[in-house]
mmCIF file of C-alpha atoms in Angstrom:
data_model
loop_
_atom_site.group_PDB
_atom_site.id
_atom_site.type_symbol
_atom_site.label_atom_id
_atom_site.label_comp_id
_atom_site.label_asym_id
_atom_site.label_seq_id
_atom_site.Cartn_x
_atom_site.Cartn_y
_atom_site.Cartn_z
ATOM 1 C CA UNK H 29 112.698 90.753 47.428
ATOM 2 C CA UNK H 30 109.393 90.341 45.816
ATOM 3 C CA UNK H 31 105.707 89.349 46.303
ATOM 4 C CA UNK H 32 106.478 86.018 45.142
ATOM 5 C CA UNK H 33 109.616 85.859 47.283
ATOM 6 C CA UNK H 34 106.653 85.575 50.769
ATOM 7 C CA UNK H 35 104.161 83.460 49.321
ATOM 8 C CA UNK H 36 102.859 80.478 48.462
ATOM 9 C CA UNK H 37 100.270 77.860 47.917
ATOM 10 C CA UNK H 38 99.463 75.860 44.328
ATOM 11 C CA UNK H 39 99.682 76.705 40.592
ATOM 12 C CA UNK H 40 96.790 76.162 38.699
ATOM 13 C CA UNK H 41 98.187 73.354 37.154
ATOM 14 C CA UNK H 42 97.922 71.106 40.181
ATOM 15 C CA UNK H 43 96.439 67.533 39.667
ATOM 16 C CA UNK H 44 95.665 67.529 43.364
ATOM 17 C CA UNK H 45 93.746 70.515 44.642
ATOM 18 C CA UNK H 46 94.448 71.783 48.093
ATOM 19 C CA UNK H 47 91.505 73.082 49.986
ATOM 20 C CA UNK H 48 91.059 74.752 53.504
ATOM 21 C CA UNK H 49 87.229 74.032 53.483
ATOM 22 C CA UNK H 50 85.159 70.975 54.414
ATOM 23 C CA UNK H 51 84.341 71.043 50.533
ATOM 24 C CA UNK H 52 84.423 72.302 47.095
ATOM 25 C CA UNK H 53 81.761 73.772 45.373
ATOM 26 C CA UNK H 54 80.505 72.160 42.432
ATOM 27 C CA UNK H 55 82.039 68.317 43.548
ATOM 28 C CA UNK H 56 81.232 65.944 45.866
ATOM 29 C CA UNK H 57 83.456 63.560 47.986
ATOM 30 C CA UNK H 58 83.375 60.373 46.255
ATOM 31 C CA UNK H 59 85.936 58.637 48.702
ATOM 32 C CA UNK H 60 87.759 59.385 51.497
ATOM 33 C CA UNK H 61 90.822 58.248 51.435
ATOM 34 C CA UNK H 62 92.685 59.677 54.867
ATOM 35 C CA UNK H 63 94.725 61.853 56.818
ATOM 36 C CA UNK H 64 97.864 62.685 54.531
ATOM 37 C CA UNK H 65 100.681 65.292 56.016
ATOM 38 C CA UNK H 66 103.981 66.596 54.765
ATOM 39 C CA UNK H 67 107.099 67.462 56.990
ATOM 40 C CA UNK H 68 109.890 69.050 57.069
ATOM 41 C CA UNK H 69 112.602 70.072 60.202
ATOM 42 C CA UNK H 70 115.032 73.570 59.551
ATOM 43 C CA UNK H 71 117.984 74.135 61.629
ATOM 44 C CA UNK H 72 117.878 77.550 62.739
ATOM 45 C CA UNK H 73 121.545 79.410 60.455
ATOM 46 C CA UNK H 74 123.457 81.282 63.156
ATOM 47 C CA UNK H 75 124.010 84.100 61.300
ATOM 48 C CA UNK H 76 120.190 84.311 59.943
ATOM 49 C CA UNK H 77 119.604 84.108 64.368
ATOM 50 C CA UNK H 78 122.493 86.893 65.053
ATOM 51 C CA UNK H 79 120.499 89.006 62.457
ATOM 52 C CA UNK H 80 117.464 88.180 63.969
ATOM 53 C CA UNK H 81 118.423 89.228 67.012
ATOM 54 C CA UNK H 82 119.855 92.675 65.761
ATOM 55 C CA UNK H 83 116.288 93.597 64.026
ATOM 56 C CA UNK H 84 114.520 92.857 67.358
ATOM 57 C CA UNK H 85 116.529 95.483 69.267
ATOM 58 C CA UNK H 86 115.530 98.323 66.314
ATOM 59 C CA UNK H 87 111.879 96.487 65.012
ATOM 60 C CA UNK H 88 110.999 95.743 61.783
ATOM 61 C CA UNK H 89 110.159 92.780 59.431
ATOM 62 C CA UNK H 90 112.723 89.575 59.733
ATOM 63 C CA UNK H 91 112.751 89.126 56.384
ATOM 64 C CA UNK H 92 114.936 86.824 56.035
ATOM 65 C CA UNK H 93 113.419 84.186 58.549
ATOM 66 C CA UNK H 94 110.198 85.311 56.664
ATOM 67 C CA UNK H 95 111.485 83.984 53.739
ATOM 68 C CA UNK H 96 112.527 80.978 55.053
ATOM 69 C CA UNK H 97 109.196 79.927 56.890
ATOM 70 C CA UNK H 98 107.579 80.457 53.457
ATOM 71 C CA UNK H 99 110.139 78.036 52.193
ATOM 72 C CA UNK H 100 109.924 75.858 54.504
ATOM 73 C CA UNK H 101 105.703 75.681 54.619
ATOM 74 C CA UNK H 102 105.928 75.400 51.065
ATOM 75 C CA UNK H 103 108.071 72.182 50.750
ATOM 76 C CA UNK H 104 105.821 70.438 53.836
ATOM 77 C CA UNK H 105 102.763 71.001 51.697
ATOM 78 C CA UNK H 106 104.684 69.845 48.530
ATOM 79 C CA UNK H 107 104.844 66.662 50.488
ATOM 80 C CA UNK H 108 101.328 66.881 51.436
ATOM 81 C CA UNK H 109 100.894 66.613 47.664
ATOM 82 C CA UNK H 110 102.663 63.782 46.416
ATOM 83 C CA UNK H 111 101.448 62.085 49.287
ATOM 84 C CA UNK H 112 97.789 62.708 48.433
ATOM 85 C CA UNK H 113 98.518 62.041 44.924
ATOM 86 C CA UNK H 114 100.838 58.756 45.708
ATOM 87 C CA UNK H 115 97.801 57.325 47.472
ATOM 88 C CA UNK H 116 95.725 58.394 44.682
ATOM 89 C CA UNK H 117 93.444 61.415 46.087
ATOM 90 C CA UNK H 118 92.500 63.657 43.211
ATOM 91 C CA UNK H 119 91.877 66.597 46.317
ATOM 92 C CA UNK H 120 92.838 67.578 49.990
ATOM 93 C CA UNK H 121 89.926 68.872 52.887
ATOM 94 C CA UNK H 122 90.455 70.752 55.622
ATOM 95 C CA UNK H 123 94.359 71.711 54.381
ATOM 96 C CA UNK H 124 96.321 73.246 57.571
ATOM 97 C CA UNK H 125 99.635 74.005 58.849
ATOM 98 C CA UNK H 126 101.565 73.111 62.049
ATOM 99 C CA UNK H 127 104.509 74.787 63.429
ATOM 100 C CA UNK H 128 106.446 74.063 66.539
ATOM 101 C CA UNK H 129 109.913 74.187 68.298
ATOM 102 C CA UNK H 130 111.936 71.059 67.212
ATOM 103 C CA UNK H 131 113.684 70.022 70.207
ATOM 104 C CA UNK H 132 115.134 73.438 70.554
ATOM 105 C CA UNK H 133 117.149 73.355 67.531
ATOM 106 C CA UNK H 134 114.755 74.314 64.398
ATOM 107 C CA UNK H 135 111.382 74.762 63.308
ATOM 108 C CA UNK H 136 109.133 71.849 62.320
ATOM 109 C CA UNK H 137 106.602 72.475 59.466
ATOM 110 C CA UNK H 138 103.812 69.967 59.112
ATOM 111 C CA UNK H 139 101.134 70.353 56.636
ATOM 112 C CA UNK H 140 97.963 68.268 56.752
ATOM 113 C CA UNK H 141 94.522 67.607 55.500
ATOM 114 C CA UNK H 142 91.991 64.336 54.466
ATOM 115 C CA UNK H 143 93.190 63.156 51.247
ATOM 116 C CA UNK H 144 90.029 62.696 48.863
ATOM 117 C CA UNK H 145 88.563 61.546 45.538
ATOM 118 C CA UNK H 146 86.164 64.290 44.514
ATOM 119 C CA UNK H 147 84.024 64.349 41.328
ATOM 120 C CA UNK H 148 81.938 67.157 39.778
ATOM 121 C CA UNK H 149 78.066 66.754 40.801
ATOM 122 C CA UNK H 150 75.878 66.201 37.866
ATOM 123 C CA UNK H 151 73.567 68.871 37.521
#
């Protein structure tokens, strides 16, 4: 597997930029629009678990459950992105991730932010 098999984030052709800060340099917040999140729910695959298990006795990387958080983190923030953009923000703030047990039987994956209008300051 390679580099681009364990990570993620946007391409540069984005029409809604995705931003862990309180805000981008160069623009200022013309509107805030809200919170906006993207979720998803995997079912932990039994033999992906039995594997799992295996590695843990000997150590080493899970890769395979790597690749499937990154995956799964991937499509919640591809939500988080056509929700932004279906409510018409142009940018998200303060983009984070959330991951917890789902009622025992999977992994929940939420990405959030603010959903925003930003516009380049006039200098």
């Amino acid at each position: 597997m390679g580099i681009a098999d364990y990570g993620g984030g946007q391409t540069p052709q984005s029409d809604v930029l995705v931003v862990t800060t309180n805000d981008v340099p160069g623009y200022r917040v013309r509107q805030v629009i809200g919170e906006v999140f993207g979720l998803t729910v995997r079912s932990r695959h039994l033999g992906s678990q039995i594997g799992a298990g295996l590695k843990s006795m000997i150590g080493g990387e899970l890769k395979g459950l790597t690749k499937t958080l990154v995956e799964t983190r991937n499509q919640a923030m591809e939500r988080l992105v056509e929700q932004a953009r279906a409510r018409g923000a142009n940018a998200v703030l303060m983009f984070r991730f959330d991951v917890t047990e789902a009622a025992d039987v999977g992994t929940e994956v939420c990405a959030y932010g603010t959903a925003v209008i930003i516009e380049p300051l006039d200098i």
